[in-house]
């Protein structure tokens, strides 16, 4: 019988894979047989993800890499290509958040967000997409957001950056469609990650539980997503079962986009 969603023999890069969604994707890909290059600016966290993969019998390596550093990205991709011969999957998950409306967002904050969320994704795709095309194809998946699709209160810089991720996805998809390189993005609503817990602890130390419930209720389904649920969709979109899908944006949002004003 066919082993559906098998990634055996494939090499994947997952950025921001030290925790949260990126870690869940890295673990899922490794479980499906891929060799995973775990990239994260936090080397200790990246090393922890690799340790989990290896403990489960998978193959992985880590790099304490800042995706905003285009020279570091170029060098890391070249090194990985030299050793692994080809790169089959790229997941651009690394990203940072920002809170505030346009009047509350100074230029340096917008630049900080764009440096990681936009330039970071562009840096990896600039190097990896041509390599994939030369090798006969591959799958690129970008982590966008529902903030790419609908207005989200007090998320001016973040929304702008994720809107750029969405349109970069469309651009790469059409530019490389004839060369076998697929490019899609997923658009999650709120996901329960260590970032959320840290944000609540720092900003709402006395009302963490209440604010968590409010944030969860934003999704019509009544809760936040779990990282593993995002990883399941990522797995499908990077597998050979989705070879007719490119230039698509998938909301994974508990009903936010389809039930406005819920």
PDB file of C-alpha atoms in Angstrom:
ATOM      1  CA  UNK A   1       0.000   0.000   0.000  1.00  0.00           C
ATOM      2  CA  UNK A   2       1.078   3.583  -0.660  1.00  0.00           C
ATOM      3  CA  UNK A   3       2.636   5.338   2.316  1.00  0.00           C
ATOM      4  CA  UNK A   4       0.774   8.644   2.064  1.00  0.00           C
ATOM      5  CA  UNK A   5       2.526  11.874   3.069  1.00  0.00           C
ATOM      6  CA  UNK A   6       5.892  10.119   3.179  1.00  0.00           C
ATOM      7  CA  UNK A   7       8.849  12.521   3.236  1.00  0.00           C
ATOM      8  CA  UNK A   8      11.574   9.874   3.280  1.00  0.00           C
ATOM      9  CA  UNK A   9      14.718  10.964   1.501  1.00  0.00           C
ATOM     10  CA  UNK A  10      13.716  14.624   1.481  1.00  0.00           C
ATOM     11  CA  UNK A  11      15.661  17.464   3.063  1.00  0.00           C
ATOM     12  CA  UNK A  12      13.692  20.272   4.715  1.00  0.00           C
ATOM     13  CA  UNK A  13      14.659  23.630   6.170  1.00  0.00           C
ATOM     14  CA  UNK A  14      12.331  24.936   8.885  1.00  0.00           C
ATOM     15  CA  UNK A  15      13.081  28.407  10.216  1.00  0.00           C
ATOM     16  CA  UNK A  16      12.106  29.487  13.714  1.00  0.00           C
ATOM     17  CA  UNK A  17      11.928  25.819  14.679  1.00  0.00           C
ATOM     18  CA  UNK A  18      13.190  26.169  18.217  1.00  0.00           C
ATOM     19  CA  UNK A  19       9.677  26.234  19.675  1.00  0.00           C
ATOM     20  CA  UNK A  20       5.996  26.636  18.901  1.00  0.00           C
ATOM     21  CA  UNK A  21       4.705  26.142  15.359  1.00  0.00           C
ATOM     22  CA  UNK A  22       8.153  25.771  13.825  1.00  0.00           C
ATOM     23  CA  UNK A  23       9.136  23.077  16.279  1.00  0.00           C
ATOM     24  CA  UNK A  24       5.876  21.195  15.682  1.00  0.00           C
ATOM     25  CA  UNK A  25       6.481  21.298  11.916  1.00  0.00           C
ATOM     26  CA  UNK A  26      10.074  20.110  12.293  1.00  0.00           C
ATOM     27  CA  UNK A  27       9.014  17.203  14.493  1.00  0.00           C
ATOM     28  CA  UNK A  28       6.199  16.229  12.118  1.00  0.00           C
ATOM     29  CA  UNK A  29       8.458  16.324   9.058  1.00  0.00           C
ATOM     30  CA  UNK A  30      11.108  14.228  10.789  1.00  0.00           C
ATOM     31  CA  UNK A  31       8.486  11.706  11.856  1.00  0.00           C
ATOM     32  CA  UNK A  32       7.482  11.423   8.196  1.00  0.00           C
ATOM     33  CA  UNK A  33      11.070  10.629   7.235  1.00  0.00           C
ATOM     34  CA  UNK A  34      12.585  13.990   6.256  1.00  0.00           C
ATOM     35  CA  UNK A  35      16.014  15.168   7.304  1.00  0.00           C
ATOM     36  CA  UNK A  36      15.324  18.535   8.956  1.00  0.00           C
ATOM     37  CA  UNK A  37      17.627  21.529   9.143  1.00  0.00           C
ATOM     38  CA  UNK A  38      16.366  23.344  12.244  1.00  0.00           C
ATOM     39  CA  UNK A  39      17.088  27.054  12.000  1.00  0.00           C
ATOM     40  CA  UNK A  40      16.511  29.468  14.857  1.00  0.00           C
ATOM     41  CA  UNK A  41      18.307  32.558  16.105  1.00  0.00           C
ATOM     42  CA  UNK A  42      18.112  30.905  19.538  1.00  0.00           C
ATOM     43  CA  UNK A  43      20.722  28.168  19.120  1.00  0.00           C
ATOM     44  CA  UNK A  44      19.881  26.461  22.416  1.00  0.00           C
ATOM     45  CA  UNK A  45      16.223  26.064  21.471  1.00  0.00           C
ATOM     46  CA  UNK A  46      17.147  24.824  17.991  1.00  0.00           C
ATOM     47  CA  UNK A  47      19.476  22.277  19.517  1.00  0.00           C
ATOM     48  CA  UNK A  48      16.617  21.130  21.766  1.00  0.00           C
ATOM     49  CA  UNK A  49      14.374  20.483  18.772  1.00  0.00           C
ATOM     50  CA  UNK A  50      17.128  18.474  17.088  1.00  0.00           C
ATOM     51  CA  UNK A  51      17.605  16.455  20.282  1.00  0.00           C
ATOM     52  CA  UNK A  52      13.902  15.539  20.272  1.00  0.00           C
ATOM     53  CA  UNK A  53      14.066  14.469  16.640  1.00  0.00           C
ATOM     54  CA  UNK A  54      17.151  12.335  17.163  1.00  0.00           C
ATOM     55  CA  UNK A  55      15.719  10.778  20.317  1.00  0.00           C
ATOM     56  CA  UNK A  56      12.787   9.589  18.206  1.00  0.00           C
ATOM     57  CA  UNK A  57      15.126   8.108  15.599  1.00  0.00           C
ATOM     58  CA  UNK A  58      14.988  10.923  13.052  1.00  0.00           C
ATOM     59  CA  UNK A  59      17.652  12.919  11.279  1.00  0.00           C
ATOM     60  CA  UNK A  60      18.264  16.611  11.910  1.00  0.00           C
ATOM     61  CA  UNK A  61      20.813  19.332  12.475  1.00  0.00           C
ATOM     62  CA  UNK A  62      20.566  22.825  13.905  1.00  0.00           C
ATOM     63  CA  UNK A  63      21.898  26.249  13.079  1.00  0.00           C
ATOM     64  CA  UNK A  64      21.711  29.312  15.325  1.00  0.00           C
ATOM     65  CA  UNK A  65      20.820  31.465  12.360  1.00  0.00           C
ATOM     66  CA  UNK A  66      19.323  34.934  11.938  1.00  0.00           C
ATOM     67  CA  UNK A  67      17.244  34.810   8.746  1.00  0.00           C
ATOM     68  CA  UNK A  68      17.559  38.599   8.465  1.00  0.00           C
ATOM     69  CA  UNK A  69      21.290  38.108   7.779  1.00  0.00           C
ATOM     70  CA  UNK A  70      21.308  37.339   4.055  1.00  0.00           C
ATOM     71  CA  UNK A  71      24.986  36.363   4.031  1.00  0.00           C
ATOM     72  CA  UNK A  72      24.445  33.822   6.808  1.00  0.00           C
ATOM     73  CA  UNK A  73      21.444  32.419   4.951  1.00  0.00           C
ATOM     74  CA  UNK A  74      23.414  32.077   1.711  1.00  0.00           C
ATOM     75  CA  UNK A  75      26.292  30.339   3.464  1.00  0.00           C
ATOM     76  CA  UNK A  76      24.021  27.944   5.374  1.00  0.00           C
ATOM     77  CA  UNK A  77      22.044  26.980   2.276  1.00  0.00           C
ATOM     78  CA  UNK A  78      25.248  26.390   0.290  1.00  0.00           C
ATOM     79  CA  UNK A  79      26.649  24.203   3.064  1.00  0.00           C
ATOM     80  CA  UNK A  80      23.438  22.197   3.386  1.00  0.00           C
ATOM     81  CA  UNK A  81      23.194  21.742  -0.379  1.00  0.00           C
ATOM     82  CA  UNK A  82      26.799  20.551  -0.545  1.00  0.00           C
ATOM     83  CA  UNK A  83      26.207  17.881   2.076  1.00  0.00           C
ATOM     84  CA  UNK A  84      22.623  16.866   1.287  1.00  0.00           C
ATOM     85  CA  UNK A  85      22.795  17.397  -2.501  1.00  0.00           C
ATOM     86  CA  UNK A  86      19.370  19.028  -2.715  1.00  0.00           C
ATOM     87  CA  UNK A  87      16.800  20.913  -0.639  1.00  0.00           C
ATOM     88  CA  UNK A  88      13.253  19.680  -1.155  1.00  0.00           C
ATOM     89  CA  UNK A  89      11.256  21.736   1.349  1.00  0.00           C
ATOM     90  CA  UNK A  90      11.543  25.219   2.822  1.00  0.00           C
ATOM     91  CA  UNK A  91       9.237  26.416   5.595  1.00  0.00           C
ATOM     92  CA  UNK A  92       9.511  30.105   6.429  1.00  0.00           C
ATOM     93  CA  UNK A  93       8.158  30.168   9.952  1.00  0.00           C
ATOM     94  CA  UNK A  94      10.557  32.555  11.722  1.00  0.00           C
ATOM     95  CA  UNK A  95       8.782  35.734  12.722  1.00  0.00           C
ATOM     96  CA  UNK A  96       8.271  38.317  15.445  1.00  0.00           C
ATOM     97  CA  UNK A  97       5.197  40.169  16.677  1.00  0.00           C
ATOM     98  CA  UNK A  98       4.281  43.797  17.251  1.00  0.00           C
ATOM     99  CA  UNK A  99       1.375  45.426  19.051  1.00  0.00           C
ATOM    100  CA  UNK A 100       0.010  48.870  18.220  1.00  0.00           C
ATOM    101  CA  UNK A 101      -1.916  50.864  15.636  1.00  0.00           C
ATOM    102  CA  UNK A 102      -0.300  53.058  12.976  1.00  0.00           C
ATOM    103  CA  UNK A 103       0.043  56.054  15.301  1.00  0.00           C
ATOM    104  CA  UNK A 104       1.707  53.889  17.946  1.00  0.00           C
ATOM    105  CA  UNK A 105       4.206  52.285  15.548  1.00  0.00           C
ATOM    106  CA  UNK A 106       7.421  54.300  15.140  1.00  0.00           C
ATOM    107  CA  UNK A 107       9.522  53.819  11.996  1.00  0.00           C
ATOM    108  CA  UNK A 108      12.139  51.775  13.813  1.00  0.00           C
ATOM    109  CA  UNK A 109       9.472  49.299  14.980  1.00  0.00           C
ATOM    110  CA  UNK A 110       8.163  48.839  11.457  1.00  0.00           C
ATOM    111  CA  UNK A 111      11.716  48.313  10.243  1.00  0.00           C
ATOM    112  CA  UNK A 112      12.369  45.754  13.002  1.00  0.00           C
ATOM    113  CA  UNK A 113       9.314  43.721  12.039  1.00  0.00           C
ATOM    114  CA  UNK A 114       9.996  43.904   8.319  1.00  0.00           C
ATOM    115  CA  UNK A 115      13.626  42.884   8.789  1.00  0.00           C
ATOM    116  CA  UNK A 116      12.618  39.484  10.160  1.00  0.00           C
ATOM    117  CA  UNK A 117       9.134  38.768   8.835  1.00  0.00           C
ATOM    118  CA  UNK A 118       9.596  40.060   5.288  1.00  0.00           C
ATOM    119  CA  UNK A 119      13.317  40.264   4.516  1.00  0.00           C
ATOM    120  CA  UNK A 120      13.929  37.021   6.413  1.00  0.00           C
ATOM    121  CA  UNK A 121      11.508  35.073   4.229  1.00  0.00           C
ATOM    122  CA  UNK A 122      12.788  36.800   1.102  1.00  0.00           C
ATOM    123  CA  UNK A 123      16.386  35.930   1.999  1.00  0.00           C
ATOM    124  CA  UNK A 124      15.692  32.213   2.224  1.00  0.00           C
ATOM    125  CA  UNK A 125      13.498  32.084  -0.887  1.00  0.00           C
ATOM    126  CA  UNK A 126      16.007  34.103  -2.919  1.00  0.00           C
ATOM    127  CA  UNK A 127      18.587  31.360  -2.398  1.00  0.00           C
ATOM    128  CA  UNK A 128      16.446  28.235  -2.164  1.00  0.00           C
ATOM    129  CA  UNK A 129      13.936  28.777  -5.002  1.00  0.00           C
ATOM    130  CA  UNK A 130      16.562  28.829  -7.791  1.00  0.00           C
ATOM    131  CA  UNK A 131      18.253  25.783  -6.252  1.00  0.00           C
ATOM    132  CA  UNK A 132      14.951  23.901  -6.223  1.00  0.00           C
ATOM    133  CA  UNK A 133      14.252  24.904  -9.822  1.00  0.00           C
ATOM    134  CA  UNK A 134      17.645  23.642 -10.938  1.00  0.00           C
ATOM    135  CA  UNK A 135      17.137  20.370  -9.052  1.00  0.00           C
ATOM    136  CA  UNK A 136      13.731  19.745 -10.612  1.00  0.00           C
ATOM    137  CA  UNK A 137      11.319  21.162  -8.068  1.00  0.00           C
ATOM    138  CA  UNK A 138      10.412  21.556  -4.436  1.00  0.00           C
ATOM    139  CA  UNK A 139       7.893  22.963  -1.981  1.00  0.00           C
ATOM    140  CA  UNK A 140       8.030  26.301  -0.186  1.00  0.00           C
ATOM    141  CA  UNK A 141       5.598  27.098   2.601  1.00  0.00           C
ATOM    142  CA  UNK A 142       5.341  30.527   4.206  1.00  0.00           C
ATOM    143  CA  UNK A 143       3.688  31.224   7.550  1.00  0.00           C
ATOM    144  CA  UNK A 144       1.410  34.169   6.948  1.00  0.00           C
ATOM    145  CA  UNK A 145      -1.545  34.970   9.242  1.00  0.00           C
ATOM    146  CA  UNK A 146      -5.208  35.811   9.261  1.00  0.00           C
ATOM    147  CA  UNK A 147      -3.768  39.329   9.584  1.00  0.00           C
ATOM    148  CA  UNK A 148      -2.867  38.874   5.904  1.00  0.00           C
ATOM    149  CA  UNK A 149      -6.559  38.448   5.082  1.00  0.00           C
ATOM    150  CA  UNK A 150      -8.607  40.531   7.524  1.00  0.00           C
ATOM    151  CA  UNK A 151      -8.103  43.538   9.761  1.00  0.00           C
ATOM    152  CA  UNK A 152      -6.774  42.705  13.218  1.00  0.00           C
ATOM    153  CA  UNK A 153      -6.974  45.404  15.864  1.00  0.00           C
ATOM    154  CA  UNK A 154      -3.687  46.985  17.024  1.00  0.00           C
ATOM    155  CA  UNK A 155      -1.450  44.912  14.770  1.00  0.00           C
ATOM    156  CA  UNK A 156      -0.387  47.514  12.186  1.00  0.00           C
ATOM    157  CA  UNK A 157       3.253  46.499  11.658  1.00  0.00           C
ATOM    158  CA  UNK A 158       2.593  42.794  12.050  1.00  0.00           C
ATOM    159  CA  UNK A 159      -0.337  42.898   9.628  1.00  0.00           C
ATOM    160  CA  UNK A 160       1.719  44.831   7.088  1.00  0.00           C
ATOM    161  CA  UNK A 161       4.505  42.271   7.283  1.00  0.00           C
ATOM    162  CA  UNK A 162       2.202  39.282   6.961  1.00  0.00           C
ATOM    163  CA  UNK A 163       0.396  40.925   4.055  1.00  0.00           C
ATOM    164  CA  UNK A 164       3.794  41.091   2.375  1.00  0.00           C
ATOM    165  CA  UNK A 165       4.384  37.404   3.104  1.00  0.00           C
ATOM    166  CA  UNK A 166       1.094  36.583   1.393  1.00  0.00           C
ATOM    167  CA  UNK A 167       1.890  38.551  -1.760  1.00  0.00           C
ATOM    168  CA  UNK A 168       5.475  37.235  -1.865  1.00  0.00           C
ATOM    169  CA  UNK A 169       3.935  33.769  -1.843  1.00  0.00           C
ATOM    170  CA  UNK A 170       1.846  34.621  -4.897  1.00  0.00           C
ATOM    171  CA  UNK A 171       4.861  36.127  -6.659  1.00  0.00           C
ATOM    172  CA  UNK A 172       7.179  33.164  -6.102  1.00  0.00           C
ATOM    173  CA  UNK A 173       4.400  30.731  -7.039  1.00  0.00           C
ATOM    174  CA  UNK A 174       3.816  32.294 -10.454  1.00  0.00           C
ATOM    175  CA  UNK A 175       7.504  32.907 -11.169  1.00  0.00           C
ATOM    176  CA  UNK A 176       8.476  29.285 -10.519  1.00  0.00           C
ATOM    177  CA  UNK A 177       5.329  27.351 -11.484  1.00  0.00           C
ATOM    178  CA  UNK A 178       6.854  26.083 -14.736  1.00  0.00           C
ATOM    179  CA  UNK A 179       9.997  24.967 -12.931  1.00  0.00           C
ATOM    180  CA  UNK A 180       8.355  22.602 -10.475  1.00  0.00           C
ATOM    181  CA  UNK A 181       8.644  24.829  -7.413  1.00  0.00           C
ATOM    182  CA  UNK A 182       5.385  25.207  -5.505  1.00  0.00           C
ATOM    183  CA  UNK A 183       4.875  28.061  -3.050  1.00  0.00           C
ATOM    184  CA  UNK A 184       1.937  28.292  -0.670  1.00  0.00           C
ATOM    185  CA  UNK A 185       1.174  29.886   2.674  1.00  0.00           C
ATOM    186  CA  UNK A 186      -0.928  29.130   5.712  1.00  0.00           C
ATOM    187  CA  UNK A 187      -2.796  31.820   7.616  1.00  0.00           C
ATOM    188  CA  UNK A 188      -3.333  30.822  11.252  1.00  0.00           C
ATOM    189  CA  UNK A 189      -5.450  32.634  13.778  1.00  0.00           C
ATOM    190  CA  UNK A 190      -4.228  32.540  17.370  1.00  0.00           C
ATOM    191  CA  UNK A 191      -2.105  29.515  18.236  1.00  0.00           C
ATOM    192  CA  UNK A 192      -1.266  28.477  21.797  1.00  0.00           C
ATOM    193  CA  UNK A 193       2.532  28.693  21.816  1.00  0.00           C
ATOM    194  CA  UNK A 194       5.169  29.578  24.432  1.00  0.00           C
ATOM    195  CA  UNK A 195       5.104  33.089  22.941  1.00  0.00           C
ATOM    196  CA  UNK A 196       1.464  33.508  23.997  1.00  0.00           C
ATOM    197  CA  UNK A 197       2.187  32.307  27.512  1.00  0.00           C
ATOM    198  CA  UNK A 198       5.172  34.647  27.781  1.00  0.00           C
ATOM    199  CA  UNK A 199       3.163  37.591  26.436  1.00  0.00           C
ATOM    200  CA  UNK A 200       0.408  37.034  28.999  1.00  0.00           C
ATOM    201  CA  UNK A 201       2.842  36.608  31.868  1.00  0.00           C
ATOM    202  CA  UNK A 202       4.645  39.830  30.988  1.00  0.00           C
ATOM    203  CA  UNK A 203       1.654  42.030  30.201  1.00  0.00           C
ATOM    204  CA  UNK A 204      -1.164  40.546  32.304  1.00  0.00           C
ATOM    205  CA  UNK A 205       0.518  38.969  35.355  1.00  0.00           C
ATOM    206  CA  UNK A 206      -2.607  39.180  37.513  1.00  0.00           C
ATOM    207  CA  UNK A 207      -5.243  38.244  34.922  1.00  0.00           C
ATOM    208  CA  UNK A 208      -3.505  35.683  32.717  1.00  0.00           C
ATOM    209  CA  UNK A 209      -6.357  33.177  32.776  1.00  0.00           C
ATOM    210  CA  UNK A 210      -9.040  35.740  31.977  1.00  0.00           C
ATOM    211  CA  UNK A 211      -7.111  37.276  29.090  1.00  0.00           C
ATOM    212  CA  UNK A 212      -6.289  33.830  27.732  1.00  0.00           C
ATOM    213  CA  UNK A 213      -9.998  33.022  27.643  1.00  0.00           C
ATOM    214  CA  UNK A 214     -10.733  36.293  25.838  1.00  0.00           C
ATOM    215  CA  UNK A 215      -8.062  35.592  23.248  1.00  0.00           C
ATOM    216  CA  UNK A 216      -9.392  32.068  22.783  1.00  0.00           C
ATOM    217  CA  UNK A 217     -12.963  33.288  22.329  1.00  0.00           C
ATOM    218  CA  UNK A 218     -11.860  35.381  19.337  1.00  0.00           C
ATOM    219  CA  UNK A 219     -12.002  32.161  17.289  1.00  0.00           C
ATOM    220  CA  UNK A 220     -15.614  31.061  16.652  1.00  0.00           C
ATOM    221  CA  UNK A 221     -14.566  27.497  17.360  1.00  0.00           C
ATOM    222  CA  UNK A 222     -13.908  28.665  20.933  1.00  0.00           C
ATOM    223  CA  UNK A 223     -10.216  27.978  21.428  1.00  0.00           C
ATOM    224  CA  UNK A 224      -6.744  28.654  20.059  1.00  0.00           C
ATOM    225  CA  UNK A 225      -5.112  26.233  17.663  1.00  0.00           C
ATOM    226  CA  UNK A 226      -2.418  23.851  18.811  1.00  0.00           C
ATOM    227  CA  UNK A 227       0.954  23.942  16.998  1.00  0.00           C
ATOM    228  CA  UNK A 228       0.483  20.317  15.931  1.00  0.00           C
ATOM    229  CA  UNK A 229      -2.664  21.308  14.031  1.00  0.00           C
ATOM    230  CA  UNK A 230      -0.727  23.862  11.987  1.00  0.00           C
ATOM    231  CA  UNK A 231       1.999  21.264  11.438  1.00  0.00           C
ATOM    232  CA  UNK A 232      -0.528  18.801  10.011  1.00  0.00           C
ATOM    233  CA  UNK A 233      -1.570  21.286   7.318  1.00  0.00           C
ATOM    234  CA  UNK A 234       2.075  22.164   6.637  1.00  0.00           C
ATOM    235  CA  UNK A 235       2.848  18.472   6.200  1.00  0.00           C
ATOM    236  CA  UNK A 236       0.137  18.086   3.570  1.00  0.00           C
ATOM    237  CA  UNK A 237       1.188  21.202   1.641  1.00  0.00           C
ATOM    238  CA  UNK A 238       4.823  20.096   1.544  1.00  0.00           C
ATOM    239  CA  UNK A 239       4.091  16.488   0.597  1.00  0.00           C
ATOM    240  CA  UNK A 240       3.657  14.878  -2.811  1.00  0.00           C
ATOM    241  CA  UNK A 241      -0.078  14.608  -2.114  1.00  0.00           C
ATOM    242  CA  UNK A 242      -0.409  18.353  -2.791  1.00  0.00           C
ATOM    243  CA  UNK A 243       1.521  18.616  -6.062  1.00  0.00           C
ATOM    244  CA  UNK A 244      -1.365  20.400  -7.829  1.00  0.00           C
ATOM    245  CA  UNK A 245      -1.501  23.155  -5.215  1.00  0.00           C
ATOM    246  CA  UNK A 246       0.527  26.337  -5.592  1.00  0.00           C
ATOM    247  CA  UNK A 247      -0.103  30.028  -5.010  1.00  0.00           C
ATOM    248  CA  UNK A 248      -2.696  29.224  -2.341  1.00  0.00           C
ATOM    249  CA  UNK A 249      -3.350  30.776   1.062  1.00  0.00           C
ATOM    250  CA  UNK A 250      -4.983  28.470   3.580  1.00  0.00           C
ATOM    251  CA  UNK A 251      -6.788  30.009   6.576  1.00  0.00           C
ATOM    252  CA  UNK A 252      -6.479  27.742   9.587  1.00  0.00           C
ATOM    253  CA  UNK A 253      -8.373  29.947  11.955  1.00  0.00           C
ATOM    254  CA  UNK A 254     -11.201  28.246  13.791  1.00  0.00           C
ATOM    255  CA  UNK A 255     -13.738  30.098  11.629  1.00  0.00           C
ATOM    256  CA  UNK A 256     -12.466  33.681  11.999  1.00  0.00           C
ATOM    257  CA  UNK A 257     -12.404  34.559   8.302  1.00  0.00           C
ATOM    258  CA  UNK A 258     -15.604  32.725   7.381  1.00  0.00           C
ATOM    259  CA  UNK A 259     -17.652  34.052  10.316  1.00  0.00           C
ATOM    260  CA  UNK A 260     -16.894  37.792  10.547  1.00  0.00           C
ATOM    261  CA  UNK A 261     -18.519  39.516  13.468  1.00  0.00           C
ATOM    262  CA  UNK A 262     -19.137  36.204  15.271  1.00  0.00           C
TER     263      UNK A 262
END
